[in-house]
mmCIF file of C-alpha atoms in Angstrom:
data_model
loop_
_atom_site.group_PDB
_atom_site.id
_atom_site.type_symbol
_atom_site.label_atom_id
_atom_site.label_comp_id
_atom_site.label_asym_id
_atom_site.label_seq_id
_atom_site.Cartn_x
_atom_site.Cartn_y
_atom_site.Cartn_z
ATOM 1 C CA MET X 257 -6.575 14.078 5.040
ATOM 2 C CA ASP X 258 -3.982 16.398 4.433
ATOM 3 C CA THR X 259 -0.600 14.232 4.804
ATOM 4 C CA SER X 260 1.406 17.347 3.430
ATOM 5 C CA LYS X 261 2.205 17.994 6.976
ATOM 6 C CA MET X 262 3.808 14.979 8.343
ATOM 7 C CA ALA X 263 7.128 13.902 8.521
ATOM 8 C CA ASP X 264 8.488 11.228 6.279
ATOM 9 C CA LEU X 265 10.571 8.553 8.421
ATOM 10 C CA VAL X 266 13.079 8.917 5.473
ATOM 11 C CA ASN X 267 17.142 8.357 6.183
ATOM 12 C CA TRP X 268 17.903 10.477 3.423
ATOM 13 C CA GLU X 269 17.876 13.935 2.604
ATOM 14 C CA ILE X 270 15.148 14.886 0.362
ATOM 15 C CA ASP X 271 15.051 17.883 -2.416
ATOM 16 C CA GLU X 272 11.121 17.942 -2.883
ATOM 17 C CA GLN X 273 11.683 20.395 -5.686
ATOM 18 C CA ALA X 274 13.652 17.836 -8.087
ATOM 19 C CA PHE X 275 11.377 15.052 -7.420
ATOM 20 C CA GLY X 276 8.899 16.953 -8.060
ATOM 21 C CA LYS X 277 10.568 18.204 -11.633
ATOM 22 C CA LEU X 278 11.197 14.281 -12.113
ATOM 23 C CA THR X 279 7.450 13.542 -11.366
ATOM 24 C CA GLU X 280 6.352 16.302 -13.852
ATOM 25 C CA HIS X 281 8.320 14.359 -16.457
ATOM 26 C CA ALA X 282 7.231 11.415 -16.169
ATOM 27 C CA ARG X 283 3.594 12.629 -16.176
ATOM 28 C CA LYS X 284 4.373 14.290 -19.627
ATOM 29 C CA HIS X 285 5.274 10.663 -20.639
ATOM 30 C CA LEU X 286 1.932 9.356 -19.675
ATOM 31 C CA TYR X 287 0.094 10.411 -22.634
ATOM 32 C CA PRO X 288 1.323 7.514 -25.307
ATOM 33 C CA PHE X 289 0.567 4.621 -22.585
ATOM 34 C CA LYS X 290 -3.039 5.591 -22.819
ATOM 35 C CA TRP X 291 -4.559 3.563 -25.670
ATOM 36 C CA GLY X 292 -6.983 0.657 -25.903
ATOM 37 C CA ASP X 293 -7.746 -0.928 -22.463
ATOM 38 C CA ASN X 294 -4.930 1.381 -20.622
ATOM 39 C CA GLN X 295 -6.469 5.123 -21.454
ATOM 40 C CA ASP X 296 -7.670 5.632 -18.199
ATOM 41 C CA ILE X 297 -4.392 5.138 -16.458
ATOM 42 C CA GLU X 298 -3.152 7.505 -13.550
ATOM 43 C CA LEU X 299 0.022 8.344 -12.335
ATOM 44 C CA ASP X 300 -0.097 9.134 -8.398
ATOM 45 C CA VAL X 301 3.132 9.491 -6.598
ATOM 46 C CA LEU X 302 2.873 6.891 -3.598
ATOM 47 C CA GLY X 303 6.113 8.357 -1.642
ATOM 48 C CA TYR X 304 10.171 8.279 -0.934
ATOM 49 C CA VAL X 305 11.763 5.055 -0.130
ATOM 50 C CA SER X 306 12.743 4.872 3.252
ATOM 51 C CA ASN X 307 16.211 3.865 3.060
ATOM 52 C CA THR X 308 17.950 5.129 -0.144
ATOM 53 C CA PRO X 309 16.755 8.041 -2.029
ATOM 54 C CA GLY X 310 14.379 7.478 -4.747
ATOM 55 C CA ILE X 311 10.176 7.633 -5.472
ATOM 56 C CA ILE X 312 7.557 5.232 -6.046
ATOM 57 C CA TYR X 313 4.992 6.042 -8.308
ATOM 58 C CA GLU X 314 1.853 3.831 -8.872
ATOM 59 C CA ILE X 315 0.388 4.130 -12.485
ATOM 60 C CA SER X 316 -3.328 2.390 -11.859
ATOM 61 C CA ASN X 317 -6.124 1.264 -14.186
ATOM 62 C CA VAL X 318 -4.009 -1.014 -15.938
ATOM 63 C CA TYR X 319 -5.729 -3.509 -17.524
ATOM 64 C CA ASN X 320 -3.049 -4.052 -20.191
ATOM 65 C CA PHE X 321 0.476 -5.402 -19.003
ATOM 66 C CA SER X 322 3.180 -5.554 -21.773
ATOM 67 C CA GLU X 323 6.555 -5.966 -21.670
ATOM 68 C CA SER X 324 7.286 -3.123 -24.317
ATOM 69 C CA GLU X 325 6.343 -0.930 -22.162
ATOM 70 C CA MET X 326 7.294 -2.131 -18.656
ATOM 71 C CA SER X 327 10.704 -1.667 -20.365
ATOM 72 C CA ALA X 328 9.398 2.114 -21.488
ATOM 73 C CA TRP X 329 8.592 3.197 -18.669
ATOM 74 C CA GLN X 330 12.633 2.213 -17.421
ATOM 75 C CA HIS X 331 14.315 4.460 -20.111
ATOM 76 C CA VAL X 332 11.541 7.472 -19.247
ATOM 77 C CA PHE X 333 13.180 6.799 -16.239
ATOM 78 C CA LYS X 334 16.956 5.837 -16.441
ATOM 79 C CA GLY X 335 16.894 8.481 -19.300
ATOM 80 C CA TYR X 336 16.239 11.130 -16.706
ATOM 81 C CA GLY X 337 19.008 9.996 -14.696
ATOM 82 C CA ALA X 338 17.518 7.267 -12.102
ATOM 83 C CA HIS X 339 20.568 4.637 -11.330
ATOM 84 C CA GLU X 340 17.597 1.504 -11.368
ATOM 85 C CA VAL X 341 13.692 1.472 -12.000
ATOM 86 C CA ASP X 342 12.004 -1.806 -10.610
ATOM 87 C CA LEU X 343 8.771 -1.849 -11.167
ATOM 88 C CA ASP X 344 6.176 -4.514 -9.841
ATOM 89 C CA LEU X 345 2.562 -5.904 -11.147
ATOM 90 C CA ASP X 346 0.053 -5.854 -9.195
ATOM 91 C CA THR X 347 -2.929 -7.600 -10.718
ATOM 92 C CA LEU X 348 -5.538 -6.929 -7.252
ATOM 93 C CA ASN X 349 -5.135 -3.383 -7.461
ATOM 94 C CA ARG X 350 -4.423 -3.404 -11.515
ATOM 95 C CA SER X 351 -1.179 -0.927 -11.132
ATOM 96 C CA ILE X 352 2.045 -1.247 -11.922
ATOM 97 C CA ILE X 353 4.395 0.058 -9.233
ATOM 98 C CA ILE X 354 7.616 2.081 -10.046
ATOM 99 C CA THR X 355 10.402 2.384 -7.989
ATOM 100 C CA VAL X 356 13.090 4.765 -8.996
ATOM 101 C CA TYR X 357 16.467 4.506 -6.937
ATOM 102 C CA PHE X 358 18.737 7.625 -7.806
ATOM 103 C CA ASP X 359 22.672 6.845 -6.552
ATOM 104 C CA PRO X 360 23.051 8.825 -3.300
ATOM 105 C CA ASN X 361 26.384 9.379 -4.527
ATOM 106 C CA ASN X 362 25.604 11.102 -7.550
ATOM 107 C CA LEU X 363 22.409 13.316 -6.923
ATOM 108 C CA ALA X 364 23.370 16.281 -8.815
ATOM 109 C CA GLN X 365 23.010 14.289 -11.735
ATOM 110 C CA LYS X 366 19.504 14.909 -13.198
ATOM 111 C CA LYS X 367 19.595 14.931 -16.757
ATOM 112 C CA THR X 368 22.721 14.701 -19.363
ATOM 113 C CA SER X 369 23.410 14.558 -22.822
ATOM 114 C CA SER X 370 22.057 11.602 -22.950
ATOM 115 C CA SER X 371 18.885 12.039 -22.123
ATOM 116 C CA VAL X 372 18.669 14.629 -24.569
ATOM 117 C CA LEU X 373 19.313 12.047 -27.482
ATOM 118 C CA TYR X 374 16.963 9.483 -25.868
ATOM 119 C CA LYS X 375 14.279 11.975 -26.340
ATOM 120 C CA ILE X 376 14.860 11.888 -29.900
ATOM 121 C CA VAL X 377 15.545 8.263 -29.808
ATOM 122 C CA GLY X 378 13.451 7.023 -27.361
ATOM 123 C CA CYS X 379 10.261 7.681 -29.517
ATOM 124 C CA ILE X 380 10.108 5.017 -31.186
ATOM 125 C CA ASN X 381 9.215 3.185 -28.649
ATOM 126 C CA TYR X 382 5.704 5.194 -29.096
ATOM 127 C CA ILE X 383 5.222 4.219 -32.144
ATOM 128 C CA PRO X 384 2.435 1.831 -32.464
ATOM 129 C CA ASN X 385 3.222 -1.653 -34.213
ATOM 130 C CA PHE X 386 0.302 -1.299 -36.713
ATOM 131 C CA ILE X 387 2.992 1.459 -38.705
ATOM 132 C CA TRP X 388 5.889 -0.615 -38.459
ATOM 133 C CA PHE X 389 4.181 -3.331 -40.214
ATOM 134 C CA TYR X 390 2.748 -1.245 -42.517
ATOM 135 C CA GLY X 391 6.332 0.376 -42.823
ATOM 136 C CA LEU X 392 7.398 -3.180 -44.202
ATOM 137 C CA LEU X 393 4.126 -3.419 -46.367
ATOM 138 C CA ALA X 394 5.064 -0.207 -48.077
ATOM 139 C CA LEU X 395 8.875 -1.007 -48.327
ATOM 140 C CA TRP X 396 7.990 -4.675 -49.816
ATOM 141 C CA ASN X 397 5.525 -3.580 -52.363
ATOM 142 C CA PRO X 398 5.776 0.271 -52.915
ATOM 143 C CA GLN X 399 3.254 0.116 -55.564
ATOM 144 C CA ARG X 400 0.623 -1.552 -53.599
ATOM 145 C CA TYR X 401 0.705 0.206 -50.268
ATOM 146 C CA MET X 402 2.227 3.498 -50.563
ATOM 147 C CA LEU X 403 -0.395 6.148 -50.181
ATOM 148 C CA GLN X 404 -1.269 8.022 -53.409
ATOM 149 C CA MET X 405 -1.416 11.960 -53.118
ATOM 150 C CA MET K 73 -53.608 7.669 -34.327
ATOM 151 C CA GLU K 74 -52.937 4.667 -32.602
ATOM 152 C CA SER K 75 -49.902 5.355 -30.156
ATOM 153 C CA SER K 76 -47.399 2.306 -30.063
ATOM 154 C CA THR K 77 -46.467 1.139 -26.525
ATOM 155 C CA LEU K 78 -43.217 -0.177 -25.778
ATOM 156 C CA TYR K 79 -42.985 -2.741 -23.005
ATOM 157 C CA ALA K 80 -40.172 -3.846 -21.806
ATOM 158 C CA PRO K 81 -38.847 -7.500 -21.825
ATOM 159 C CA ASN K 82 -39.427 -9.427 -18.084
ATOM 160 C CA VAL K 83 -36.593 -9.077 -15.928
ATOM 161 C CA THR K 84 -34.989 -12.418 -15.145
ATOM 162 C CA LYS K 85 -35.212 -13.125 -11.350
ATOM 163 C CA ILE K 86 -33.084 -12.763 -9.640
ATOM 164 C CA VAL K 87 -31.919 -15.269 -7.023
ATOM 165 C CA LYS K 88 -30.260 -14.996 -4.054
ATOM 166 C CA LYS K 89 -27.983 -17.934 -2.710
ATOM 167 C CA ASN K 90 -27.787 -17.674 0.860
ATOM 168 C CA GLY K 91 -24.798 -19.366 2.387
ATOM 169 C CA LEU K 92 -21.505 -20.267 1.228
ATOM 170 C CA SER K 93 -20.838 -22.502 -1.514
ATOM 171 C CA GLU K 94 -20.531 -26.166 -1.105
ATOM 172 C CA ALA K 95 -17.142 -26.481 -2.545
ATOM 173 C CA ILE K 96 -15.383 -24.873 0.769
ATOM 174 C CA GLU K 97 -15.267 -27.252 3.915
ATOM 175 C CA ARG K 98 -17.427 -27.082 6.491
ATOM 176 C CA THR K 99 -15.054 -26.077 9.330
ATOM 177 C CA ASP K 100 -13.565 -23.221 7.323
ATOM 178 C CA ARG K 101 -17.476 -22.325 6.485
ATOM 179 C CA ASN K 102 -18.018 -21.733 9.854
ATOM 180 C CA ILE K 103 -14.981 -20.118 10.840
ATOM 181 C CA ILE K 104 -16.030 -17.815 7.817
ATOM 182 C CA ASN K 105 -19.234 -17.173 8.922
ATOM 183 C CA SER K 106 -18.277 -16.268 12.716
ATOM 184 C CA ILE K 107 -15.885 -13.937 11.232
ATOM 185 C CA LEU K 108 -18.631 -12.269 9.192
ATOM 186 C CA GLN K 109 -20.259 -11.536 12.957
ATOM 187 C CA GLN K 110 -17.307 -9.447 13.519
ATOM 188 C CA PHE K 111 -18.485 -7.214 11.184
ATOM 189 C CA PRO K 112 -22.198 -6.431 10.908
ATOM 190 C CA SER K 113 -22.648 -3.402 8.920
ATOM 191 C CA LYS K 114 -24.597 -4.249 6.278
ATOM 192 C CA GLU K 115 -22.717 -1.634 3.861
ATOM 193 C CA ASN K 116 -19.502 -3.647 3.944
ATOM 194 C CA VAL K 117 -19.291 -6.386 0.727
ATOM 195 C CA PHE K 118 -18.362 -9.708 1.499
ATOM 196 C CA SER K 119 -16.048 -12.039 -0.969
ATOM 197 C CA VAL K 120 -15.033 -15.068 -1.221
ATOM 198 C CA ASN K 121 -11.909 -17.055 -3.417
ATOM 199 C CA ASN K 122 -11.293 -20.350 -2.884
ATOM 200 C CA LEU K 123 -8.284 -21.569 -3.364
ATOM 201 C CA ASN K 124 -6.522 -25.049 -3.686
ATOM 202 C CA SER K 125 -4.421 -23.506 -0.532
ATOM 203 C CA ARG K 126 -6.445 -21.527 1.260
ATOM 204 C CA VAL K 127 -9.816 -19.437 1.088
ATOM 205 C CA VAL K 128 -9.133 -15.480 0.956
ATOM 206 C CA CYS K 129 -12.435 -13.505 2.330
ATOM 207 C CA LEU K 130 -12.260 -10.315 1.218
ATOM 208 C CA PHE K 131 -13.899 -7.582 3.454
ATOM 209 C CA ARG K 132 -14.733 -4.491 0.809
ATOM 210 C CA ASP K 133 -15.804 -0.599 1.300
ATOM 211 C CA MET K 134 -14.583 -0.786 5.320
ATOM 212 C CA GLN K 135 -15.137 2.034 7.259
ATOM 213 C CA THR K 136 -12.269 1.914 9.973
ATOM 214 C CA VAL K 137 -11.366 -1.303 11.393
ATOM 215 C CA SER K 138 -10.229 -1.884 15.234
ATOM 216 C CA TYR K 139 -6.857 -3.893 16.371
ATOM 217 C CA SER K 140 -9.545 -5.544 18.751
ATOM 218 C CA THR K 141 -11.281 -6.609 16.328
ATOM 219 C CA LEU K 142 -8.759 -8.115 14.353
ATOM 220 C CA GLN K 143 -7.332 -10.007 17.117
ATOM 221 C CA LYS K 144 -11.264 -11.053 17.568
ATOM 222 C CA ILE K 145 -10.734 -12.544 13.738
ATOM 223 C CA TYR K 146 -7.318 -14.520 14.420
ATOM 224 C CA VAL K 147 -8.479 -16.313 17.339
ATOM 225 C CA LEU K 148 -10.971 -17.879 16.114
ATOM 226 C CA SER K 149 -9.345 -20.243 14.875
ATOM 227 C CA GLU K 150 -5.491 -21.888 14.145
ATOM 228 C CA LYS K 151 -6.514 -21.863 10.659
ATOM 229 C CA VAL K 152 -6.563 -17.874 10.366
ATOM 230 C CA LYS K 153 -2.892 -17.302 9.024
ATOM 231 C CA LYS K 154 -2.817 -13.759 7.529
ATOM 232 C CA ILE K 155 -5.215 -10.735 8.240
ATOM 233 C CA ASN K 156 -3.890 -7.961 6.057
ATOM 234 C CA ILE K 157 -5.273 -3.959 5.872
ATOM 235 C CA MET K 158 -5.325 -2.926 2.409
ATOM 236 C CA MET K 159 -5.234 0.919 2.380
ATOM 237 C CA LYS K 160 -6.060 2.279 -1.086
ATOM 238 C CA ARG K 161 -8.892 -1.088 -2.011
ATOM 239 C CA ARG K 162 -10.308 -0.263 1.530
ATOM 240 C CA CYS K 163 -10.306 -3.840 1.941
ATOM 241 C CA VAL K 164 -9.424 -5.993 5.098
ATOM 242 C CA GLU K 165 -8.011 -9.481 4.042
ATOM 243 C CA VAL K 166 -7.963 -12.500 5.754
ATOM 244 C CA GLN K 167 -6.249 -15.852 4.756
ATOM 245 C CA ILE K 168 -7.855 -19.497 5.946
ATOM 246 C CA VAL K 169 -5.333 -21.874 5.834
ATOM 247 C CA LYS K 170 -7.104 -25.538 4.276
ATOM 248 C CA ASP K 171 -5.926 -28.822 5.900
ATOM 249 C CA ASN K 172 -2.373 -30.497 5.206
ATOM 250 C CA GLN K 173 -1.061 -27.419 3.520
ATOM 251 C CA LYS K 174 2.431 -26.766 4.516
ATOM 252 C CA ILE K 175 2.738 -23.178 4.693
ATOM 253 C CA PRO K 176 6.589 -21.652 2.908
ATOM 254 C CA VAL K 177 9.185 -20.555 4.364
ATOM 255 C CA LYS K 178 10.121 -17.122 4.006
ATOM 256 C CA ILE K 179 13.717 -15.463 4.448
ATOM 257 C CA LYS K 180 13.522 -12.011 4.935
ATOM 258 C CA LYS K 181 16.593 -10.353 4.657
ATOM 259 C CA ARG K 182 16.174 -8.094 8.008
ATOM 260 C CA PRO K 183 17.519 -4.613 8.265
ATOM 261 C CA ASN K 184 20.654 -2.809 9.460
ATOM 262 C CA ILE K 185 18.769 -1.964 13.554
ATOM 263 C CA GLN K 186 22.026 0.170 13.716
ATOM 264 C CA GLU K 187 20.950 2.564 10.430
ATOM 265 C CA ILE K 188 17.662 2.392 12.083
ATOM 266 C CA GLU K 189 18.300 3.488 15.464
ATOM 267 C CA GLN K 190 20.298 5.713 14.138
ATOM 268 C CA CYS K 191 17.493 7.528 12.191
ATOM 269 C CA ALA K 192 14.733 6.807 14.587
ATOM 270 C CA ASN K 193 17.490 9.458 16.935
ATOM 271 C CA LYS K 194 17.283 11.804 14.148
ATOM 272 C CA PHE K 195 13.485 12.247 13.931
ATOM 273 C CA LEU K 196 12.966 12.300 17.548
ATOM 274 C CA ASP K 197 15.334 14.811 18.182
ATOM 275 C CA LYS K 198 13.440 17.236 16.007
ATOM 276 C CA GLN K 199 9.977 16.720 17.518
ATOM 277 C CA ASN K 200 9.062 17.658 20.978
ATOM 278 C CA ILE K 201 9.479 14.968 23.144
ATOM 279 C CA HIS K 202 9.592 14.657 27.289
ATOM 280 C CA LYS K 203 12.921 13.124 27.891
ATOM 281 C CA SER K 204 10.614 10.538 29.977
ATOM 282 C CA ASP K 205 8.812 9.295 26.538
ATOM 283 C CA ARG K 206 11.592 9.063 24.831
ATOM 284 C CA ARG K 207 12.120 5.922 25.026
ATOM 285 C CA VAL K 208 8.883 4.125 24.020
ATOM 286 C CA CYS K 209 8.212 6.704 21.703
ATOM 287 C CA ALA K 210 11.879 5.589 19.711
ATOM 288 C CA GLU K 211 10.824 1.696 19.908
ATOM 289 C CA ILE K 212 7.389 3.320 18.092
ATOM 290 C CA VAL K 213 9.284 4.650 15.462
ATOM 291 C CA LYS K 214 11.869 2.458 14.975
ATOM 292 C CA LEU K 215 9.123 -0.433 14.781
ATOM 293 C CA LEU K 216 7.749 2.306 12.151
ATOM 294 C CA TYR K 217 11.121 2.061 10.348
ATOM 295 C CA LYS K 218 11.141 -1.390 10.103
ATOM 296 C CA MET K 219 7.753 -2.264 8.239
ATOM 297 C CA THR K 220 8.865 0.569 5.833
ATOM 298 C CA TRP K 221 12.060 -0.421 5.133
ATOM 299 C CA GLY K 222 13.247 -0.887 1.682
ATOM 300 C CA GLY K 223 9.510 0.158 0.630
ATOM 301 C CA VAL K 224 7.343 3.896 0.624
ATOM 302 C CA ALA K 225 8.399 5.759 3.591
ATOM 303 C CA CYS K 226 5.591 6.137 6.243
ATOM 304 C CA LYS K 227 4.354 9.942 7.056
ATOM 305 C CA LEU K 228 4.112 10.496 11.245
ATOM 306 C CA THR K 229 2.531 13.344 13.608
ATOM 307 C CA MET K 230 3.053 12.513 17.289
ATOM 308 C CA ASN K 231 0.772 15.284 19.195
ATOM 309 C CA LEU K 232 0.681 15.553 23.014
ATOM 310 C CA PHE K 233 -2.755 16.514 24.134
ATOM 311 C CA GLY K 234 -3.310 16.584 27.700
ATOM 312 C CA ASP K 235 -0.658 13.357 29.239
ATOM 313 C CA THR K 236 -1.487 11.252 25.687
ATOM 314 C CA TYR K 237 0.533 11.259 22.796
ATOM 315 C CA GLN K 238 -1.967 11.184 19.128
ATOM 316 C CA PHE K 239 0.420 9.286 16.813
ATOM 317 C CA GLU K 240 -0.827 9.217 13.196
ATOM 318 C CA VAL K 241 0.882 6.893 10.525
ATOM 319 C CA GLY K 242 -0.137 7.363 6.749
ATOM 320 C CA SER K 243 1.461 6.685 3.715
ATOM 321 C CA LEU K 244 0.829 3.091 4.157
ATOM 322 C CA ARG K 245 -0.241 0.783 1.750
ATOM 323 C CA ARG K 246 -0.547 -2.639 3.537
ATOM 324 C CA ILE K 247 -0.639 -3.149 7.539
ATOM 325 C CA SER K 248 -0.699 -6.644 8.632
ATOM 326 C CA TYR K 249 -2.172 -8.409 11.990
ATOM 327 C CA GLN K 250 1.389 -9.210 13.133
ATOM 328 C CA GLN K 251 2.645 -5.545 12.502
ATOM 329 C CA LEU K 252 0.008 -4.445 14.307
ATOM 330 C CA THR K 253 0.457 -6.929 17.169
ATOM 331 C CA SER K 254 4.579 -5.906 17.228
ATOM 332 C CA LEU K 255 3.243 -2.478 17.945
ATOM 333 C CA LYS K 256 0.761 -3.269 20.470
ATOM 334 C CA LYS K 257 3.543 -5.357 22.017
ATOM 335 C CA ILE K 258 5.610 -2.834 23.058
ATOM 336 C CA SER K 259 4.270 -1.037 25.614
ATOM 337 C CA ASP K 260 0.931 -1.456 27.659
ATOM 338 C CA LEU K 261 1.219 2.760 26.992
ATOM 339 C CA ILE K 262 -0.171 2.002 24.093
ATOM 340 C CA SER K 263 -4.086 1.744 23.297
ATOM 341 C CA ASP K 264 -6.660 2.927 20.898
ATOM 342 C CA ILE K 265 -4.977 1.330 17.535
ATOM 343 C CA HIS K 266 -7.872 1.899 14.892
ATOM 344 C CA VAL K 267 -7.304 1.744 11.374
ATOM 345 C CA ASN K 268 -9.347 4.498 9.109
ATOM 346 C CA PHE K 269 -9.521 3.398 5.915
ATOM 347 C CA ASN K 270 -11.604 7.284 4.840
ATOM 348 C CA SER K 271 -8.196 9.349 6.276
ATOM 349 C CA LYS K 272 -5.877 6.518 5.163
ATOM 350 C CA LEU K 273 -4.405 6.570 8.493
ATOM 351 C CA LEU K 274 -3.574 4.142 11.348
ATOM 352 C CA THR K 275 -3.868 6.029 14.565
ATOM 353 C CA PHE K 276 -3.010 5.030 18.095
ATOM 354 C CA LYS K 277 -2.727 6.609 21.793
ATOM 355 C CA VAL K 278 0.814 6.470 24.031
ATOM 356 C CA VAL K 279 0.237 7.685 28.014
ATOM 357 C CA ARG K 280 2.862 9.444 29.023
ATOM 358 C CA CYS K 281 5.032 7.027 31.188
ATOM 359 C CA ASN K 282 4.728 9.666 34.171
ATOM 360 C CA GLU K 283 1.121 9.127 34.224
ATOM 361 C CA TYR K 284 0.985 5.877 33.565
ATOM 362 C CA ILE K 285 2.749 5.858 36.719
ATOM 363 C CA THR K 286 1.066 8.107 38.633
ATOM 364 C CA LEU K 287 -2.473 6.031 37.585
ATOM 365 C CA ASN K 288 -0.627 2.471 38.387
ATOM 366 C CA GLU K 289 0.008 3.992 42.306
ATOM 367 C CA ILE K 290 -4.045 5.238 42.121
ATOM 368 C CA LYS K 291 -4.929 1.611 41.497
ATOM 369 C CA ASN K 292 -2.356 -0.220 43.857
ATOM 370 C CA ASN K 293 -3.855 2.272 46.942
ATOM 371 C CA ILE K 294 -7.070 1.710 45.440
ATOM 372 C CA SER K 295 -6.563 -2.421 46.079
ATOM 373 C CA VAL K 296 -4.770 -1.781 49.628
ATOM 374 C CA LYS K 297 -7.171 0.734 50.837
ATOM 375 C CA LYS K 298 -9.752 -2.536 49.634
ATOM 376 C CA GLN K 299 -7.498 -5.405 51.528
ATOM 377 C CA LYS K 300 -7.924 -3.020 55.045
ATOM 378 C CA VAL K 301 -11.690 -2.441 54.711
#
């Protein structure tokens, strides 16, 4: 059923283009989370928040919930300029509901220089744990664990 | 050359258990069996989860469900406390409370009524509605705002076909029986409340106020004529 022609019951003006860009930004950051049991995760837009500027996403097919990934998602949206990010776990539907709120007084702020810094530093969140562990072992005993070219 | 043939291993007998588990009390089992009769379609998948405080029945792979069916389920027993419709999972959840269970008190934050009224009026100004129907439509839109306040905004269309408005509400994730009852209670003008899981829409009809008044006049005239005869 095509619901695109239906009117949203919200009490604020929706900037569809801006939220479209936010959704693209979120989809680009989905790939690093697709591993292990969560390799089939998908991101869908559920809709806009009714009473304040914001948008709600659902990440479905989540079989493994971890706190580090939840906080990584918060960084993804806050780096883009979100005022607040709420995450809810729906274990019945195996999904994460992400509600992204934007400050109604500061809607123009979409990307800042801090978000660029986030892109450089934030990739640290996506490095798997075994690489950190291997790095520590290599520091402790480089002769044994360093790869010899 | 001899050909070797492989024989499939014997398939284990599939044992079908008829009836519900004996871990569920007889009264609850009777209620569940009565609920099952409301969904005679064999395509529905039915599951029961026996928890400490309640029994949760799930009817999956639903196509459509009407308010009248949910009402029949609700009035079966006072132990039926919650009936929820979950759009994405295409299922209806019925919760049967067990004996001697205290229902926890829920304190809900009430939304700002003035703000909701403003939003409803703003929405209706953009729609082509007759003046005489504005009040009932405003009540419906206000209720939809209250249902979704703070959550995912629903999508609404109102189309007028003859003397009846056809409402279609989309983007709803979960609808409870209590919410549908509140909708029904707004006015007698509201009828034919249905949830379609295929299109993920809540639909209902609203008769135009003038038409309702005219129909009542006709009914009254007919009854007066019968009395005279």
